[in-house]
Amino acid sequence: MVHQYFFSRGWFIWLVAAWLLLCGAAAQSGPLDSELSFCEPELNAVFLIDGMYPGTNLDVRLLHIHPTGALTYPDDAQLLNTIQTFYSEEPYGEEYNHVLVAETGPFRLYMAEPMDFGAATVIDTRDGTVVFASGMVWMGFGETLRPAGSTHEWTWEAGVPAVAPEHTHLLVNPFWWDEGLPSQTYLAQVAQDHLRQTDVLRSFGSCAPYQMTTFLHTPTLGLLDPLVAVQVVIVTGHAGPPWGPEPVSTTSSSWGLVKSMYSR
């Protein structure tokens, strides 16, 4: 009887301990699973940054965020047709030959060298989406056609920067003078350091590893004017609300505030 009593009591203690361990594991994994559910789907966040030259007066002009589309991986002819169709109503559209000048990561850079008008286009090779499109004007100023406006607000925050991107890519602009001007690699790093202080990149970095692709756009050609150069930064990855997948508030919120809502 004594042996049976201690045997039964031992099993009871073991079951209680196992139950407590399972509850503790569930409590730890719960907020993480909840956070991950708000980090889908994959997004492209496109920043346009003015004041890149000489790299000391940066100003984020625009932020456009859109989900990655269906991964159809269009071929070369389909990508070119998408670009020609996009520019069909523009003065620098179908009459110029859009030539592939750079490719890195999932993006390609096509350019139509201007006579009077030209164009620069960044396209996603996975879903065939035109991510960035702008005119280039000889001795003038090309208009940005896509993105046409911001979809989300952002906040620049002091303190520890967001996690750095896992991979960085540079779409090289052949019209930029790396001799006598800051290099494209250097200016891409300046833009990255600046954006890592935003709540948007804090969100990307908190969800999962992300990648960053940069393109230094020169809308004025002929006599290059570096003062109007625009840094196009494409951040590809997963982010939580209010940037993705759906806004949880119509007012501006920092990532730290939003994240705390789902970590309680």
C-alpha positions as a printed NumPy array, in Angstrom:
array([[  0.   ,   0.   ,   0.   ],
       [  2.828,   2.404,   0.83 ],
       [  4.572,   1.569,  -2.457],
       [  1.341,   2.092,  -4.431],
       [  0.722,   5.439,  -2.652],
       [  4.118,   6.837,  -3.541],
       [  3.848,   5.482,  -7.096],
       [  0.492,   7.219,  -7.648],
       [  1.713,  10.429,  -6.052],
       [  4.841,  10.413,  -8.222],
       [  2.788,  10.094, -11.398],
       [  0.535,  12.94 , -10.264],
       [  3.519,  15.261,  -9.656],
       [  4.981,  14.317, -13.028],
       [  1.726,  15.107, -14.834],
       [  1.433,  18.493, -13.088],
       [  5.02 ,  19.371, -13.997],
       [  4.454,  18.367, -17.634],
       [  1.277,  20.458, -17.783],
       [  3.108,  23.505, -16.407],
       [  5.9  ,  23.104, -18.959],
       [  3.409,  22.915, -21.814],
       [  1.581,  26.   , -20.578],
       [  4.863,  27.904, -20.347],
       [  5.824,  26.945, -23.894],
       [  2.42 ,  28.024, -25.18 ],
       [  2.694,  31.347, -23.387],
       [  6.098,  31.988, -24.977],
       [  5.1  ,  30.943, -28.502],
       [  1.725,  32.689, -28.506],
       [  2.895,  36.275, -29.094],
       [  5.45 ,  35.144, -31.671],
       [  2.827,  33.228, -33.663],
       [  0.513,  36.212, -33.373],
       [  3.199,  38.565, -34.637],
       [  4.064,  36.323, -37.582],
       [  0.426,  36.204, -38.639],
       [  0.606,  39.961, -39.117],
       [  3.806,  39.774, -41.195],
       [  2.236,  38.337, -44.344],
       [  2.23 ,  38.588, -47.319],
       [  5.541,  39.611, -48.9  ],
       [  5.69 ,  43.319, -49.679],
       [  7.681,  45.768, -51.765],
       [  8.132,  49.125, -50.035],
       [  9.37 ,  51.756, -52.511],
       [ 10.981,  54.871, -51.055],
       [ 11.948,  57.928, -53.116],
       [ 14.613,  60.033, -51.417],
       [ 15.552,  63.544, -52.536],
       [ 18.663,  65.486, -51.558],
       [ 21.029,  62.578, -52.24 ],
       [ 23.861,  64.862, -53.355],
       [ 26.101,  65.334, -51.511],
       [ 24.353,  62.9  , -49.177],
       [ 23.799,  65.215, -46.216],
       [ 20.299,  66.617, -46.763],
       [ 18.148,  63.535, -47.321],
       [ 14.382,  63.878, -47.541],
       [ 12.   ,  60.946, -47.996],
       [  9.559,  62.261, -50.549],
       [  7.353,  59.23 , -51.007],
       [  6.601,  55.735, -49.692],
       [  4.547,  53.292, -51.734],
       [  3.892,  49.779, -50.419],
       [  2.308,  46.973, -52.428],
       [  2.199,  43.185, -52.039],
       [  4.132,  40.967, -54.402],
       [  1.816,  39.587, -57.065],
       [  1.465,  36.069, -58.435],
       [  4.896,  34.598, -59.225],
       [  4.478,  34.069, -62.984],
       [  8.134,  34.823, -63.9  ],
       [  7.436,  36.468, -67.306],
       [ 10.044,  36.027, -70.017],
       [ 12.101,  38.821, -71.622],
       [  9.534,  39.56 , -74.323],
       [  6.707,  39.78 , -71.803],
       [  8.673,  42.143, -69.563],
       [  9.467,  44.444, -72.496],
       [  5.836,  44.366, -73.621],
       [  4.736,  45.377, -70.11 ],
       [  7.113,  48.351, -70.197],
       [  6.044,  49.431, -73.697],
       [  2.384,  49.188, -72.703],
       [  3.001,  51.238, -69.562],
       [  4.624,  54.06 , -71.564],
       [  2.248,  53.863, -74.517],
       [  0.618,  57.2  , -73.672],
       [  3.829,  58.996, -72.745],
       [  6.069,  61.073, -75.079],
       [  9.067,  58.851, -74.246],
       [  7.184,  55.598, -74.758],
       [  6.922,  53.308, -77.717],
       [  9.126,  55.263, -80.106],
       [ 12.241,  54.507, -78.027],
       [ 13.967,  51.214, -77.445],
       [ 13.957,  50.19 , -73.789],
       [ 17.266,  48.404, -73.19 ],
       [ 18.227,  46.223, -70.239],
       [ 21.148,  47.956, -68.504],
       [ 21.254,  46.271, -65.073],
       [ 19.835,  43.273, -63.258],
       [ 20.24 ,  42.285, -59.611],
       [ 18.142,  40.26 , -57.214],
       [ 14.559,  40.093, -58.474],
       [ 14.705,  43.442, -60.32 ],
       [ 15.763,  44.687, -63.74 ],
       [ 16.572,  48.226, -64.846],
       [ 15.597,  49.219, -68.379],
       [ 16.51 ,  52.555, -69.935],
       [ 15.481,  54.336, -73.099],
       [ 18.334,  56.749, -73.761],
       [ 16.88 ,  60.18 , -74.38 ],
       [ 17.081,  62.174, -77.526],
       [ 14.644,  64.755, -76.283],
       [ 12.885,  62.294, -74.003],
       [ 13.895,  59.001, -72.429],
       [ 12.863,  56.731, -69.583],
       [ 14.126,  54.659, -66.673],
       [ 12.106,  51.652, -65.499],
       [ 12.573,  49.132, -62.698],
       [ 10.493,  45.984, -63.079],
       [  9.994,  42.988, -60.785],
       [ 10.962,  39.879, -62.759],
       [  8.88 ,  37.617, -60.517],
       [  5.42 ,  39.076, -61.157],
       [  6.087,  41.56 , -63.98 ],
       [  5.121,  44.634, -61.935],
       [  6.572,  48.016, -62.909],
       [  7.913,  49.138, -59.528],
       [  9.455,  52.44 , -60.638],
       [  9.061,  54.442, -63.836],
       [ 10.242,  57.945, -64.693],
       [ 10.958,  60.102, -67.669],
       [ 14.409,  61.448, -68.419],
       [ 14.632,  64.756, -70.264],
       [ 17.657,  66.076, -72.108],
       [ 18.573,  69.355, -70.387],
       [ 15.19 ,  69.205, -68.616],
       [ 13.523,  67.302, -65.783],
       [ 11.784,  63.938, -66.115],
       [  8.547,  63.316, -64.236],
       [  8.152,  60.34 , -61.902],
       [  5.266,  58.237, -63.191],
       [  5.314,  55.34 , -60.74 ],
       [  4.907,  55.397, -57.854],
       [  2.61 ,  58.375, -58.257],
       [  2.038,  58.969, -54.552],
       [  2.415,  57.65 , -51.029],
       [  0.23 ,  54.844, -49.697],
       [  1.416,  54.95 , -46.076],
       [  2.881,  57.332, -43.543],
       [  6.248,  56.803, -41.883],
       [  8.155,  58.178, -38.911],
       [ 11.865,  58.801, -38.5  ],
       [ 12.974,  57.642, -35.043],
       [ 16.194,  58.264, -33.124],
       [ 17.929,  55.488, -31.237],
       [ 19.148,  52.054, -32.255],
       [ 18.562,  51.511, -35.995],
       [ 16.55 ,  48.684, -37.469],
       [ 18.225,  45.405, -38.35 ],
       [ 20.299,  45.74 , -41.522],
       [ 19.017,  44.031, -44.676],
       [ 20.143,  40.466, -45.206],
       [ 20.968,  41.206, -48.853],
       [ 21.628,  44.499, -50.657],
       [ 21.496,  45.026, -54.416],
       [ 22.57 ,  47.96 , -56.578],
       [ 21.065,  48.748, -59.985],
       [ 23.912,  50.763, -61.502],
       [ 22.994,  53.943, -63.378],
       [ 25.402,  54.286, -66.343],
       [ 24.786,  58.046, -66.522],
       [ 26.131,  58.805, -63.038],
       [ 29.723,  60.043, -62.755],
       [ 31.454,  57.978, -60.083],
       [ 34.589,  60.042, -60.673],
       [ 34.259,  63.451, -59.07 ],
       [ 30.93 ,  62.613, -57.397],
       [ 30.084,  60.328, -54.467],
       [ 29.877,  56.766, -55.759],
       [ 26.542,  55.036, -56.185],
       [ 27.626,  52.413, -53.657],
       [ 28.355,  55.093, -51.062],
       [ 25.06 ,  56.915, -51.628],
       [ 23.163,  53.625, -51.431],
       [ 24.716,  53.025, -48.004],
       [ 23.78 ,  56.561, -46.916],
       [ 20.167,  55.918, -47.923],
       [ 20.136,  52.571, -46.123],
       [ 21.459,  54.078, -42.9  ],
       [ 18.824,  56.814, -43.094],
       [ 15.907,  54.449, -43.701],
       [ 16.958,  52.092, -40.929],
       [ 15.902,  54.856, -38.534],
       [ 12.303,  54.708, -39.806],
       [  9.518,  52.801, -38.119],
       [  8.85 ,  51.071, -41.446],
       [ 12.208,  49.291, -41.544],
       [ 11.92 ,  48.491, -37.844],
       [  8.772,  46.586, -38.786],
       [ 10.463,  44.744, -41.659],
       [ 13.456,  43.883, -39.489],
       [ 11.269,  42.609, -36.653],
       [  9.257,  40.283, -38.892],
       [ 11.912,  38.475, -40.944],
       [ 15.143,  39.029, -42.911],
       [ 14.569,  41.443, -45.783],
       [ 16.48 ,  42.695, -48.816],
       [ 17.105,  46.169, -50.183],
       [ 17.617,  47.245, -53.806],
       [ 18.746,  50.78 , -54.714],
       [ 18.829,  52.766, -57.949],
       [ 20.168,  56.318, -58.192],
       [ 17.864,  57.958, -60.73 ],
       [ 18.967,  61.007, -62.74 ],
       [ 15.915,  62.68 , -64.3  ],
       [ 18.061,  65.432, -65.871],
       [ 20.608,  64.438, -68.491],
       [ 22.892,  66.134, -70.96 ],
       [ 24.492,  68.36 , -68.381],
       [ 24.073,  66.088, -65.352],
       [ 22.604,  67.869, -62.345],
       [ 23.416,  65.753, -59.263],
       [ 21.313,  68.04 , -57.059],
       [ 18.105,  66.555, -58.473],
       [ 19.195,  62.905, -58.291],
       [ 16.606,  60.662, -56.639],
       [ 17.493,  57.518, -54.707],
       [ 14.978,  54.763, -55.392],
       [ 15.031,  52.221, -52.553],
       [ 13.005,  49.013, -52.801],
       [ 12.634,  47.052, -49.57 ],
       [ 11.401,  43.497, -50.139],
       [ 10.197,  41.373, -47.236],
       [  7.483,  41.093, -44.615],
       [  6.139,  43.837, -42.367],
       [  3.456,  44.114, -39.733],
       [  0.6  ,  46.611, -39.459],
       [ -0.066,  49.358, -40.252],
       [  2.03 ,  48.672, -43.371],
       [  0.958,  45.124, -44.035],
       [ -1.16 ,  43.25 , -44.569],
       [ -3.932,  45.683, -43.601],
       [ -3.859,  48.998, -41.748],
       [ -5.133,  48.748, -38.171],
       [ -5.453,  52.496, -37.71 ],
       [ -6.139,  55.53 , -39.861],
       [ -3.737,  57.597, -37.799],
       [  0.042,  57.473, -37.908],
       [  1.464,  54.861, -35.52 ],
       [  4.998,  53.794, -34.822],
       [  5.99 ,  50.159, -35.234],
       [  6.847,  49.916, -31.542],
       [  3.33 ,  50.995, -30.588],
       [  1.616,  48.689, -33.075],
       [  3.8  ,  45.718, -32.166],
       [  2.958,  46.104, -28.483],
       [ -0.725,  45.635, -29.343],
       [ -0.017,  42.067, -30.458],
       [  2.6  ,  41.131, -27.844],
       [  0.472,  41.298, -24.72 ]])
